[in-house]
XYZ file of C-alpha atoms in Angstrom:
586
model
C 0.000 0.000 0.000
C 2.879 2.343 0.825
C 4.438 1.833 -2.634
C 1.029 2.506 -4.230
C 0.751 5.898 -2.542
C 4.364 6.690 -3.455
C 3.637 5.948 -7.115
C 0.458 8.072 -7.068
C 2.325 10.955 -5.420
C 5.183 10.650 -7.905
C 2.722 10.811 -10.827
C 0.984 13.855 -9.375
C 4.330 15.629 -8.897
C 5.354 14.714 -12.469
C 2.070 16.088 -13.872
C 2.458 19.341 -11.881
C 6.057 19.781 -13.084
C 5.052 19.040 -16.669
C 2.202 21.575 -16.530
C 4.540 24.172 -15.022
C 7.120 23.603 -17.788
C 4.468 23.948 -20.492
C 3.090 27.098 -18.853
C 6.546 28.707 -18.583
C 7.281 27.755 -22.194
C 3.987 29.269 -23.304
C 4.627 32.519 -21.386
C 8.117 32.788 -22.938
C 6.586 32.207 -26.377
C 4.143 35.073 -25.795
C 6.910 37.371 -24.521
C 9.249 36.721 -27.458
C 6.350 37.047 -29.883
C 5.370 40.439 -28.490
C 9.002 41.600 -28.418
C 9.425 40.660 -32.039
C 6.279 42.476 -33.118
C 7.404 45.714 -31.437
C 10.805 45.775 -33.099
C 11.349 48.839 -35.270
C 11.906 48.283 -38.987
C 14.403 50.280 -41.045
C 13.039 51.777 -44.275
C 15.383 51.117 -47.181
C 15.932 53.434 -50.116
C 13.687 52.990 -53.167
C 10.961 51.340 -51.064
C 7.331 50.840 -52.020
C 4.658 51.166 -49.330
C 2.401 48.120 -49.778
C -1.249 47.776 -48.798
C -2.045 44.079 -49.067
C -4.711 41.547 -48.108
C -2.871 40.736 -44.878
C -3.871 44.088 -43.388
C -7.037 44.650 -41.353
C -8.017 48.294 -41.015
C -9.793 48.786 -37.689
C -11.097 51.811 -35.802
C -10.263 50.633 -32.295
C -7.904 48.193 -30.535
C -11.029 46.524 -29.129
C -11.934 45.379 -32.663
C -8.764 43.330 -33.063
C -9.594 39.637 -33.260
C -6.989 37.530 -31.499
C -6.486 33.823 -31.646
C -6.980 31.734 -28.563
C -4.704 32.669 -25.646
C -3.555 35.919 -27.226
C -1.851 34.485 -30.297
C -2.638 36.895 -33.115
C -4.390 35.844 -36.285
C -2.340 35.792 -39.485
C -3.638 39.178 -40.623
C -2.114 42.238 -38.989
C -4.446 44.932 -37.688
C -3.761 48.632 -38.193
C -5.674 51.495 -36.629
C -7.250 53.699 -39.289
C -5.669 56.829 -37.805
C -2.213 55.214 -37.912
C -2.740 54.084 -41.521
C -3.715 57.591 -42.595
C -0.739 59.088 -40.780
C 1.559 56.552 -42.473
C 0.306 57.456 -45.954
C 0.658 61.154 -45.130
C 4.215 60.658 -43.852
C 5.148 58.538 -46.883
C 4.261 61.501 -49.106
C 7.360 63.374 -47.897
C 9.591 60.371 -47.104
C 12.436 60.245 -49.634
C 12.820 56.497 -49.072
C 9.238 55.813 -50.177
C 8.887 56.134 -53.958
C 5.310 54.961 -54.362
C 2.382 52.909 -53.113
C 1.356 49.463 -54.301
C -2.176 48.298 -53.494
C -2.256 44.498 -53.610
C -5.518 43.587 -51.923
C -7.855 40.946 -53.328
C -9.945 41.273 -50.196
C -9.972 44.156 -47.776
C -11.026 43.957 -44.145
C -12.185 47.541 -43.733
C -15.449 49.418 -43.483
C -16.816 51.664 -46.207
C -15.974 54.906 -44.406
C -12.482 53.588 -43.635
C -11.895 52.889 -47.329
C -13.148 56.394 -48.118
C -10.537 57.853 -45.766
C -7.783 55.668 -47.233
C -8.782 56.687 -50.763
C -8.676 60.364 -49.794
C -5.251 59.931 -48.196
C -3.904 58.164 -51.299
C -5.392 60.853 -53.578
C -3.492 63.404 -51.509
C -0.348 61.216 -51.687
C -0.513 61.329 -55.508
C -0.025 65.109 -55.379
C 3.586 64.428 -54.361
C 4.281 63.089 -57.860
C 4.980 59.602 -56.540
C 3.250 56.679 -58.249
C 0.314 54.614 -57.041
C -0.210 51.244 -58.734
C -2.607 48.420 -57.903
C -2.731 44.702 -58.674
C -5.498 42.179 -58.183
C -6.430 38.568 -58.812
C -9.875 37.562 -57.477
C -10.830 41.044 -56.320
C -13.709 41.824 -53.962
C -15.775 44.941 -54.498
C -14.422 46.673 -51.402
C -10.839 45.929 -52.448
C -11.517 47.309 -55.930
C -13.081 50.424 -54.429
C -9.716 51.153 -52.801
C -7.573 49.881 -55.698
C -9.421 51.972 -58.287
C -7.823 55.099 -56.828
C -4.501 53.988 -58.356
C -3.251 55.621 -61.542
C -2.727 52.132 -63.006
C -4.703 48.977 -62.167
C -3.344 45.588 -63.233
C -5.324 42.350 -63.160
C -4.309 38.686 -63.291
C -5.165 37.076 -66.685
C -7.294 34.450 -64.911
C -8.624 36.818 -62.266
C -11.755 38.899 -61.938
C -13.409 41.824 -60.148
C -16.617 41.241 -58.200
C -18.197 44.587 -59.055
C -21.909 44.171 -58.387
C -23.382 47.084 -56.402
C -24.847 47.012 -52.889
C -27.535 44.841 -51.381
C -28.676 43.803 -47.941
C -30.425 40.596 -46.985
C -32.982 40.759 -44.175
C -33.517 37.476 -42.301
C -36.928 36.780 -40.728
C -37.662 34.465 -37.778
C -41.421 34.843 -37.272
C -42.397 31.607 -39.049
C -39.594 29.785 -37.234
C -40.868 31.085 -33.890
C -44.477 30.173 -34.749
C -43.504 26.676 -35.901
C -41.701 25.844 -32.665
C -44.095 27.637 -30.297
C -41.838 30.542 -29.367
C -43.769 33.702 -28.471
C -42.183 37.140 -28.839
C -43.704 40.286 -27.337
C -42.279 43.430 -28.943
C -42.669 47.015 -27.773
C -41.221 49.727 -30.010
C -41.442 53.405 -30.851
C -41.136 54.531 -34.436
C -42.479 53.044 -37.646
C -38.917 52.805 -38.998
C -37.606 50.963 -35.901
C -37.184 47.740 -37.841
C -34.631 46.056 -35.572
C -37.420 43.813 -34.323
C -39.171 43.218 -37.661
C -37.589 39.766 -38.103
C -39.571 38.638 -35.040
C -42.874 40.265 -36.113
C -43.142 39.575 -39.849
C -42.048 37.128 -42.492
C -41.411 39.838 -45.107
C -39.960 43.327 -45.227
C -42.251 46.236 -44.327
C -42.769 49.103 -46.805
C -41.191 51.533 -44.325
C -38.101 49.399 -43.871
C -37.805 48.780 -47.611
C -38.022 52.529 -48.179
C -35.288 53.406 -45.703
C -32.952 50.618 -46.830
C -33.441 51.487 -50.499
C -32.726 55.171 -49.844
C -29.723 54.311 -47.719
C -28.177 51.847 -50.168
C -28.662 54.203 -53.086
C -27.029 57.046 -51.146
C -23.998 54.879 -50.359
C -23.723 53.446 -53.865
C -24.091 56.844 -55.550
C -21.066 58.084 -53.640
C -18.848 55.020 -54.073
C -19.749 54.287 -57.706
C -19.121 57.895 -58.705
C -15.631 57.766 -57.176
C -14.754 54.480 -58.908
C -16.069 55.711 -62.279
C -14.215 59.017 -61.941
C -10.933 57.322 -60.990
C -11.184 54.942 -63.954
C -12.416 57.714 -66.281
C -15.586 55.796 -67.166
C -18.907 57.477 -67.982
C -21.374 56.990 -65.095
C -24.062 55.551 -67.375
C -21.597 53.048 -68.844
C -20.299 52.235 -65.355
C -23.832 51.298 -64.292
C -24.088 48.954 -67.283
C -20.734 47.385 -66.364
C -21.916 46.751 -62.812
C -25.367 45.487 -63.807
C -23.791 43.080 -66.318
C -21.051 41.812 -63.908
C -18.481 42.440 -66.639
C -15.709 42.701 -64.047
C -15.926 38.972 -63.309
C -14.443 38.171 -66.746
C -10.855 39.513 -67.005
C -11.086 40.248 -70.717
C -14.314 42.160 -70.183
C -12.772 44.033 -67.271
C -9.953 45.107 -69.555
C -12.323 46.005 -72.407
C -14.480 48.223 -70.185
C -11.482 49.977 -68.536
C -11.771 48.437 -65.077
C -8.125 47.343 -65.511
C -5.246 48.691 -67.609
C -3.511 45.414 -68.397
C -3.721 41.669 -67.702
C -0.407 40.474 -66.283
C 1.001 37.884 -63.878
C 2.093 38.927 -60.367
C 5.797 38.482 -61.183
C 5.334 40.680 -64.259
C 3.730 43.314 -62.038
C 6.730 43.245 -59.707
C 9.068 43.571 -62.693
C 7.016 46.584 -63.713
C 7.510 48.114 -60.245
C 11.257 47.501 -60.481
C 11.344 49.224 -63.866
C 9.415 52.167 -62.386
C 12.132 52.429 -59.703
C 14.911 52.047 -62.328
C 16.186 48.867 -60.663
C 18.203 46.250 -62.507
C 17.080 42.627 -62.754
C 19.524 41.669 -60.004
C 18.440 44.380 -57.589
C 15.779 43.502 -55.011
C 12.389 45.173 -54.915
C 11.976 46.666 -51.435
C 8.386 46.487 -50.240
C 7.316 47.625 -46.801
C 3.889 46.926 -45.314
C 1.776 49.490 -43.487
C 2.412 47.785 -40.137
C 6.195 47.747 -40.610
C 6.269 51.301 -41.910
C 4.343 52.542 -38.876
C 6.740 50.733 -36.521
C 9.705 52.380 -38.279
C 8.859 55.857 -37.034
C 6.541 55.462 -34.027
C 7.382 58.157 -31.511
C 7.592 56.776 -27.985
C 7.675 60.275 -26.498
C 4.196 60.760 -25.027
C 5.083 63.892 -23.065
C 3.536 67.271 -23.728
C 0.002 68.340 -24.551
C -2.331 65.765 -26.062
C -5.498 65.264 -28.016
C -6.950 61.943 -26.898
C -8.920 59.814 -29.343
C -11.345 57.585 -27.441
C -12.570 54.792 -29.707
C -16.075 53.439 -29.121
C -16.557 50.460 -31.448
C -19.179 47.715 -31.322
C -22.472 47.219 -29.533
C -23.230 49.103 -26.299
C -23.759 46.973 -23.203
C -23.630 47.107 -19.430
C -20.569 45.559 -17.835
C -16.811 45.834 -17.646
C -15.549 43.773 -20.611
C -12.792 44.970 -22.954
C -14.377 44.256 -26.346
C -17.297 46.301 -27.712
C -18.546 49.230 -25.606
C -19.269 48.313 -21.995
C -20.516 51.153 -19.825
C -18.465 50.461 -16.683
C -15.261 50.244 -18.693
C -16.007 53.405 -20.688
C -16.967 55.407 -17.611
C -13.468 54.646 -16.279
C -11.871 55.697 -19.576
C -13.822 58.958 -19.654
C -13.027 59.866 -16.042
C -9.339 59.146 -16.636
C -9.277 61.468 -19.637
C -11.222 64.084 -17.707
C -8.635 64.080 -14.884
C -5.531 63.917 -17.115
C -4.161 67.479 -17.268
C -2.017 66.668 -20.299
C -5.122 65.785 -22.305
C -6.401 69.136 -23.562
C -9.180 67.842 -25.831
C -10.958 64.568 -26.549
C -12.198 63.144 -29.845
C -14.781 60.386 -29.457
C -14.647 58.105 -32.520
C -17.953 56.234 -32.710
C -18.436 53.090 -34.774
C -21.513 51.552 -33.159
C -25.044 50.436 -34.098
C -26.161 51.037 -30.494
C -27.391 48.618 -27.850
C -28.516 48.982 -24.235
C -30.442 52.209 -23.501
C -29.292 52.170 -19.867
C -25.614 51.735 -20.769
C -25.858 54.433 -23.450
C -27.309 56.852 -20.901
C -24.503 56.144 -18.420
C -21.886 56.901 -21.055
C -23.653 60.068 -22.228
C -23.750 61.454 -18.685
C -20.006 60.966 -18.155
C -19.247 62.549 -21.536
C -21.332 65.555 -20.525
C -19.195 65.894 -17.381
C -16.006 65.656 -19.459
C -17.265 68.356 -21.834
C -17.509 70.791 -18.887
C -13.717 70.561 -18.458
C -12.336 70.260 -22.013
C -13.460 70.244 -25.662
C -15.254 67.100 -26.828
C -15.504 66.504 -30.578
C -17.213 63.455 -32.107
C -16.226 61.629 -35.298
C -18.516 59.014 -36.850
C -17.158 55.886 -38.544
C -19.222 53.242 -40.375
C -22.047 53.353 -37.796
C -23.266 55.945 -35.357
C -26.851 54.872 -34.911
C -29.400 54.706 -32.124
C -27.365 54.339 -28.895
C -24.248 55.146 -30.934
C -25.862 58.432 -31.980
C -27.256 59.031 -28.481
C -23.836 59.126 -26.789
C -22.688 61.726 -29.340
C -25.147 64.238 -27.896
C -22.498 65.540 -25.487
C -20.336 66.819 -28.353
C -19.230 70.372 -29.082
C -19.207 69.377 -32.753
C -20.073 66.229 -34.728
C -18.205 65.105 -37.857
C -19.712 62.377 -40.015
C -18.289 60.534 -42.991
C -20.484 60.781 -46.133
C -21.162 57.021 -45.990
C -21.783 56.770 -42.238
C -25.016 55.002 -41.265
C -26.464 57.286 -38.614
C -29.626 58.416 -36.862
C -31.971 55.531 -35.995
C -33.475 57.637 -33.222
C -35.818 55.057 -31.754
C -36.304 52.606 -28.900
C -37.598 49.039 -28.554
C -37.911 46.092 -26.180
C -38.185 42.360 -26.882
C -39.684 39.755 -24.512
C -39.433 36.167 -25.822
C -41.380 33.365 -24.134
C -41.925 29.636 -24.687
C -45.449 28.911 -23.424
C -46.708 27.130 -26.581
C -43.680 24.896 -27.092
C -43.680 24.035 -23.389
C -47.391 23.162 -23.485
C -46.927 20.923 -26.553
C -44.301 19.010 -24.621
C -46.338 18.627 -21.430
C -44.696 21.427 -19.485
C -46.649 24.087 -17.618
C -46.011 26.315 -14.626
C -48.096 27.784 -11.792
C -47.074 31.031 -10.148
C -47.066 31.818 -6.425
C -46.280 35.461 -5.676
C -46.486 38.187 -3.021
C -47.621 41.049 -5.215
C -49.851 41.647 -8.221
C -46.967 41.821 -10.698
C -44.176 39.877 -9.022
C -43.976 37.821 -12.203
C -45.221 40.127 -14.941
C -42.905 38.245 -17.308
C -41.582 34.693 -17.390
C -40.154 32.445 -20.055
C -42.959 29.875 -19.598
C -46.027 32.055 -19.055
C -45.122 35.053 -21.190
C -45.855 38.670 -20.312
C -49.009 40.016 -18.648
C -51.103 42.767 -20.230
C -50.074 45.079 -17.394
C -46.432 44.185 -18.024
C -46.841 45.122 -21.697
C -48.433 48.400 -20.644
C -45.552 49.291 -18.323
C -42.898 48.243 -20.860
C -44.619 50.450 -23.428
C -44.474 53.383 -21.008
C -40.780 52.628 -20.408
C -40.049 52.568 -24.152
C -41.997 55.793 -24.723
C -40.237 57.482 -21.794
C -36.833 56.416 -23.069
C -37.689 57.684 -26.557
C -38.705 61.093 -25.172
C -35.442 61.240 -23.186
C -33.527 60.323 -26.354
C -35.206 63.071 -28.385
C -34.754 65.580 -25.530
C -30.957 65.250 -25.615
C -30.952 65.420 -29.420
C -33.005 68.640 -29.366
C -30.522 70.173 -26.912
C -27.455 69.262 -28.962
C -28.915 69.911 -32.410
C -30.869 73.016 -31.288
C -34.128 71.809 -32.832
C -37.662 71.245 -31.598
C -39.082 67.916 -30.476
C -41.300 67.820 -33.558
C -38.363 68.448 -35.909
C -36.344 65.577 -34.425
C -39.366 63.279 -34.188
C -39.985 63.809 -37.911
C -36.504 62.516 -38.814
C -36.444 60.009 -35.950
C -38.825 57.124 -35.515
C -35.884 54.744 -35.859
C -35.007 55.792 -39.421
C -31.410 55.338 -40.578
C -29.733 58.000 -42.729
C -26.489 58.276 -44.664
C -23.971 60.862 -43.466
C -24.753 63.085 -46.447
C -28.480 63.192 -45.606
C -27.760 63.493 -41.884
C -25.871 66.708 -42.664
C -28.758 67.980 -44.793
C -31.341 67.427 -42.038
C -29.112 68.753 -39.259
C -28.254 65.566 -37.364
C -24.510 66.283 -37.754
C -22.450 69.464 -38.127
C -19.878 68.646 -40.791
C -18.873 65.967 -43.268
C -15.294 65.121 -42.427
C -12.750 62.534 -41.369
C -11.257 61.525 -38.053
C -8.273 63.749 -38.910
C -10.613 66.701 -39.398
C -12.126 66.057 -35.967
C -8.682 65.846 -34.335
C -7.551 69.106 -35.949
C -10.712 70.924 -34.857
C -10.394 69.587 -31.292
C -6.791 70.798 -31.119
C -7.809 74.188 -32.493
C -10.662 74.524 -30.003
C -8.245 73.679 -27.176
C -5.772 76.286 -28.446
C -3.062 73.733 -29.227
C -0.304 74.289 -31.751
C 1.206 71.758 -34.184
C 3.453 70.129 -31.541
C 0.627 68.295 -29.757
C 0.527 64.501 -29.457
C -2.405 62.316 -30.527
C -2.927 59.392 -28.157
C -5.401 56.533 -28.586
C -7.659 54.996 -25.944
C -8.386 52.295 -24.925
C -4.891 50.894 -25.022
C -4.210 47.650 -26.814
C -4.229 44.612 -24.531
C -0.867 43.157 -23.627
C -0.299 39.455 -24.447
C -0.591 38.601 -20.737
C -3.938 40.394 -20.400
C -5.129 38.598 -23.521
C -4.259 35.211 -21.990
C -6.571 35.734 -19.026
C -9.288 37.223 -21.209
C -9.170 34.142 -23.464
C -9.728 31.843 -20.490
C -13.364 33.020 -20.447
C -15.350 29.933 -21.408
C -18.080 31.802 -23.299
C -15.494 33.804 -25.263
C -13.629 30.658 -26.293
C -16.812 28.834 -27.329
C -18.045 31.861 -29.283
C -14.784 32.009 -31.246
C -14.957 28.321 -32.056
C -18.559 28.600 -33.287
C -17.768 31.722 -35.318
C -14.776 30.026 -36.981
C -16.913 27.000 -37.913
C -20.047 28.704 -39.288
C -18.635 32.027 -40.478
C -19.038 35.578 -39.178
C -22.271 36.441 -41.031
C -24.001 33.185 -39.986
C -22.821 33.711 -36.407
C -24.475 37.146 -36.368
C -27.791 35.564 -37.417
C -27.418 33.014 -34.599
C -26.818 35.869 -32.159
C -30.081 37.516 -33.184
C -31.973 34.433 -31.999
C -29.976 33.548 -28.880
C -28.526 36.815 -27.546
C -29.580 37.207 -23.894
C -29.031 40.957 -24.148
C -32.114 41.234 -26.367
C -34.314 39.979 -23.566
C -36.125 42.130 -20.993
C -34.189 45.296 -21.778
C -35.060 48.548 -23.486
C -32.784 48.902 -26.497
C -31.403 51.786 -28.551
C -30.113 49.732 -31.432
C -29.810 50.076 -35.178
C -31.730 47.550 -37.296
C -29.055 46.296 -39.677
C -25.358 46.404 -40.378
C -24.907 47.184 -44.074
C -21.631 46.059 -45.591
C -20.075 45.870 -49.026
C -19.988 42.113 -49.542
C -16.565 40.665 -50.357
């Protein structure tokens, strides 16, 4: 018996030692990985700044998708502001002779691509070249690549130029079939976030707003592509309608590309442009490496802080998305930091929890009392995302921003029918008349619906009140453009929901000017990127790990549909949330 216990103890000790060794090895791997990624890169002479498909353009560090346990995905993420600064710096950098856009797919939002296009257009004024090459090119990638003075396409490639569309998924028949009841309370005929649970087809109001929105976005983007390629707008529409870009020869014929060549031939062409011999190496430098080559570690002096608010708005203290407790801490820190002279809030959010949005708005209002607060809209600034902007001294929107959606709703799902069909029922014992006004098995009482309706209406009035204060309009004026309707940035400017059409850079410059800062000020981003060690402990969250696994198996778009059905945050909470996320499909 003694030898048995000795063997068991020895095995336990061996397992503990083995686990410790693996853990230490893993920590060292993370450390060396992070050290390597922070190493500065020297820019060689005759270099070409390269924007390729391995680059994700993101608004905020919280958008960066990491692999399990903090190991980064293959694609490198670059903050939009950093990318724009890099292109601007490259314009006057003698070592950078041109830009090569080599993106078949592009992980960036429509407004982000707009900003990149504008920066590259400005870069071209330096007299340096901008070329682009593609193989199987997505529409978003071509939208960026078309800004180049020359666009080259693989002989067996193609361009998926097709226009914009959105697909609305409906769950009403599914819910009816399986006995799932859904009680919906909403304000605003355009508040279509809950339509998938109420109907099995699109409403006329929702079809109207989506059609107007898509046509606004496409008018802007298609005009820019046609102008860059020197194609008549009527002919460009025919090209898109006919999907001519999918056939390389047709793409060449209709001026979408300048020449059909192999990738090695394209690189030979770049070498010739740089007057390099066959034996000389073509020096390419990626956006991420170029940024690391000049990053200034000196964070002393006066600052303009850019606080990024990306994702859905929720209660809680998590790092990803916009969680009210976390953002209240960020805002208070910026408010108390004497070196921060002005704050730019960069919003890229379709909204979310009304309560969390209100918490964030209040703290922003307190910050505004101490220093200038300027807001910049990204792809989305809708519903709760628009609500938190109401503390701003000035609001900048991109032309293609999806904004507005001034409306409120609540969703109460219940399972009485499906439970009954399967022999399940519940009796209620309570102390008060409405102790259980809502339950998953018995649904919601008529009095509960009445009180939820009052809550939604009260929240909507509060929403409109803050908008009237910031936009200096009457309740009736805001209600007429509210009701949950979504607008493009261009139309939002026309109806007075924003002050100016402009970029994040424009917002930063105005904030600095309002704070009386000169050109020597620093621009610092918040929240800070997670360290590898912080990412390790974040990744140990069971729900986070399982969500990543599911998303990787079924795809991002399918995962978002699944979330619509299963998301607990939709239940029993008043929401300020935009109905749909419109994207250019890759």
